[in-house]
């Protein structure tokens, strides 16, 4: 059976493509899911992509990954900058974790410069647009095979 990469997305990313397109672009989360699945299939990896606006649900999903997933790619969105709970949940997961931000959080408001999640992440991709997700899939493949 192929290994599964779970791609988790935090608040407001359900509106990707509609929300602040000048910052986040016009691609939707559905097209991100298709791109990631296509890249992952070249490595014989499976992907699932999920999004929630509810922090507790995100914690539950991260915990569930302990039994289902070889790696997590996460765009925690605003929770990056606020949530110790999501950091703690990720610290219960033993596989690779890649943090993705569509925008370059370091070139934006100062409150976006710090991410709690980065303390756990094996890698952080920011400012590469939605392409960052597919790059993260490539990085997960490297981490799972070396
Ligand atoms: C984001 C950056 C965050 O600061 C913001 O709250 C988001 C999206 C990004 O993908 O660039 O919702 O994580």
CSV table of C-alpha atoms and ligand atoms in Angstrom, one decimal:
chain,number,residue,atom,x,y,z
A,1,UNK,CA,0.0,0.0,0.0
A,2,UNK,CA,1.3,3.5,-0.8
A,3,UNK,CA,2.3,5.8,2.0
A,4,UNK,CA,-0.1,8.7,2.7
A,5,UNK,CA,0.8,12.4,2.9
A,6,UNK,CA,-1.9,14.4,4.8
A,7,UNK,CA,-2.1,18.0,3.6
A,8,UNK,CA,-3.8,20.1,6.3
A,9,UNK,CA,-5.0,23.7,5.9
A,10,UNK,CA,-6.2,26.1,8.5
A,11,UNK,CA,-8.7,29.0,8.7
A,12,UNK,CA,-10.0,30.9,5.7
A,13,UNK,CA,-8.1,28.7,3.2
A,14,UNK,CA,-11.4,27.3,2.1
A,15,UNK,CA,-11.7,30.7,0.3
A,16,UNK,CA,-8.4,30.2,-1.6
A,17,UNK,CA,-8.9,31.7,-5.1
A,18,UNK,CA,-11.5,34.2,-3.9
A,19,UNK,CA,-9.8,35.6,-0.8
A,20,UNK,CA,-7.3,38.4,-1.3
A,21,UNK,CA,-6.2,37.1,-4.7
A,22,UNK,CA,-3.5,39.8,-4.9
A,23,UNK,CA,-1.8,38.0,-1.9
A,24,UNK,CA,-2.8,34.4,-2.3
A,25,UNK,CA,-3.5,34.1,-6.1
A,26,UNK,CA,-6.5,32.7,-7.9
A,27,UNK,CA,-5.9,29.0,-7.7
A,28,UNK,CA,-8.3,27.0,-5.5
A,29,UNK,CA,-7.6,24.4,-2.8
A,30,UNK,CA,-9.2,21.8,-5.2
A,31,UNK,CA,-6.5,22.6,-7.8
A,32,UNK,CA,-3.8,22.4,-5.0
A,33,UNK,CA,-5.2,19.0,-4.1
A,34,UNK,CA,-5.0,17.9,-7.8
A,35,UNK,CA,-1.4,19.2,-8.2
A,36,UNK,CA,-0.2,17.5,-5.1
A,37,UNK,CA,-1.8,14.2,-6.0
A,38,UNK,CA,-0.1,14.4,-9.5
A,39,UNK,CA,3.3,15.0,-8.0
A,40,UNK,CA,2.9,12.4,-5.3
A,41,UNK,CA,1.8,9.7,-7.7
A,42,UNK,CA,5.2,10.1,-9.5
A,43,UNK,CA,6.7,9.0,-6.2
A,44,UNK,CA,4.1,6.3,-5.6
A,45,UNK,CA,2.8,8.3,-2.7
A,46,UNK,CA,-0.9,9.1,-1.9
A,47,UNK,CA,-2.3,12.4,-0.7
A,48,UNK,CA,-5.4,13.6,1.1
A,49,UNK,CA,-6.1,17.4,1.5
A,50,UNK,CA,-8.3,18.7,4.3
A,51,UNK,CA,-9.2,22.2,5.5
A,52,UNK,CA,-10.9,23.4,8.7
A,53,UNK,CA,-11.8,26.7,10.3
A,54,UNK,CA,-12.0,25.0,13.7
A,55,UNK,CA,-8.8,24.7,15.8
A,56,UNK,CA,-9.9,21.7,17.8
A,57,UNK,CA,-10.8,19.8,14.6
A,58,UNK,CA,-7.3,20.5,13.3
A,59,UNK,CA,-5.8,19.1,16.6
A,60,UNK,CA,-7.9,16.0,16.2
A,61,UNK,CA,-6.8,15.5,12.6
A,62,UNK,CA,-3.1,15.9,13.5
A,63,UNK,CA,-3.5,13.3,16.2
A,64,UNK,CA,-5.3,11.0,13.8
A,65,UNK,CA,-2.3,11.2,11.4
A,66,UNK,CA,-0.3,9.2,14.0
A,67,UNK,CA,-2.2,6.1,12.7
A,68,UNK,CA,-2.8,7.0,9.1
A,69,UNK,CA,0.0,9.1,7.6
A,70,UNK,CA,3.7,8.9,6.8
A,71,UNK,CA,4.0,12.7,6.6
A,72,UNK,CA,2.1,16.0,7.2
A,73,UNK,CA,2.2,19.1,5.1
A,74,UNK,CA,0.5,21.9,6.9
A,75,UNK,CA,-0.5,25.4,6.1
A,76,UNK,CA,-1.7,26.5,9.6
A,77,UNK,CA,-2.7,29.9,8.2
A,78,UNK,CA,-3.4,32.3,11.1
A,79,UNK,CA,-2.9,29.6,13.7
A,80,UNK,CA,0.8,29.6,12.8
A,81,UNK,CA,1.1,32.8,14.7
A,82,UNK,CA,-1.1,32.0,17.7
A,83,UNK,CA,-1.4,28.3,18.4
A,84,UNK,CA,0.7,26.4,20.9
A,85,UNK,CA,-2.1,23.6,20.7
A,86,UNK,CA,-1.2,22.9,17.1
A,87,UNK,CA,2.5,22.9,17.8
A,88,UNK,CA,1.9,20.4,20.7
A,89,UNK,CA,-0.3,18.2,18.4
A,90,UNK,CA,2.4,18.2,15.7
A,91,UNK,CA,4.9,17.2,18.4
A,92,UNK,CA,2.9,14.0,18.9
A,93,UNK,CA,3.6,13.0,15.3
A,94,UNK,CA,6.8,11.2,14.5
A,95,UNK,CA,7.0,11.6,10.7
A,96,UNK,CA,8.2,14.5,8.6
A,97,UNK,CA,6.3,17.8,8.9
A,98,UNK,CA,6.6,20.5,6.2
A,99,UNK,CA,5.0,23.9,6.9
A,100,UNK,CA,3.8,25.8,3.9
A,101,UNK,CA,2.8,29.5,3.5
A,102,UNK,CA,1.5,30.7,0.2
A,103,UNK,CA,2.7,34.2,0.8
A,104,UNK,CA,6.1,35.3,2.1
A,105,UNK,CA,5.1,35.8,5.8
A,106,UNK,CA,8.5,37.5,6.4
A,107,UNK,CA,7.7,40.3,4.0
A,108,UNK,CA,4.3,41.0,5.6
A,109,UNK,CA,3.1,42.5,8.9
A,110,UNK,CA,5.4,41.8,11.8
A,111,UNK,CA,2.8,39.7,13.6
A,112,UNK,CA,3.2,37.1,10.8
A,113,UNK,CA,6.9,36.8,11.1
A,114,UNK,CA,6.8,34.3,14.0
A,115,UNK,CA,5.3,30.8,13.5
A,116,UNK,CA,4.9,28.5,16.5
A,117,UNK,CA,4.7,25.6,14.1
A,118,UNK,CA,8.2,26.2,12.7
A,119,UNK,CA,9.7,24.9,15.9
A,120,UNK,CA,8.5,21.4,14.9
A,121,UNK,CA,8.7,21.6,11.1
A,122,UNK,CA,11.4,19.7,9.3
A,123,UNK,CA,11.2,22.4,6.6
A,124,UNK,CA,9.3,25.7,5.9
A,125,UNK,CA,8.3,26.9,2.5
A,126,UNK,CA,7.0,30.5,2.2
A,127,UNK,CA,6.3,32.9,-0.6
A,128,UNK,CA,6.3,30.4,-3.5
A,129,UNK,CA,2.6,30.7,-4.0
A,130,UNK,CA,0.5,27.6,-4.2
A,131,UNK,CA,3.5,25.8,-5.9
A,132,UNK,CA,4.8,25.6,-2.3
A,133,UNK,CA,2.5,22.6,-1.7
A,134,UNK,CA,3.9,20.6,-4.6
A,135,UNK,CA,7.5,21.5,-3.5
A,136,UNK,CA,6.6,20.2,-0.1
A,137,UNK,CA,5.5,16.9,-1.6
A,138,UNK,CA,8.9,16.6,-3.3
A,139,UNK,CA,10.6,17.3,0.0
A,140,UNK,CA,8.5,14.7,1.8
A,141,UNK,CA,9.5,12.2,-0.8
A,142,UNK,CA,13.2,13.0,-0.1
A,143,UNK,CA,12.8,12.8,3.6
A,144,UNK,CA,10.9,9.4,3.4
A,145,UNK,CA,13.5,7.8,1.2
A,146,UNK,CA,16.9,9.1,2.5
B,1,LIG,C1,-0.7,32.1,5.2
B,1,LIG,C2,-0.1,33.3,5.9
B,1,LIG,C3,-0.8,33.6,7.2
B,1,LIG,O1,-0.2,34.7,7.9
B,1,LIG,C4,-2.3,33.9,7.0
B,1,LIG,O2,-2.9,34.1,8.3
B,1,LIG,C5,-2.9,32.9,6.2
B,1,LIG,C6,-2.2,32.3,5.1
B,1,LIG,C7,-0.1,31.8,3.8
B,1,LIG,O3,-0.4,30.8,3.3
B,1,LIG,O4,0.5,32.7,3.3
B,1,LIG,O5,-4.1,32.7,6.4
B,1,LIG,O6,-0.5,30.9,6.0
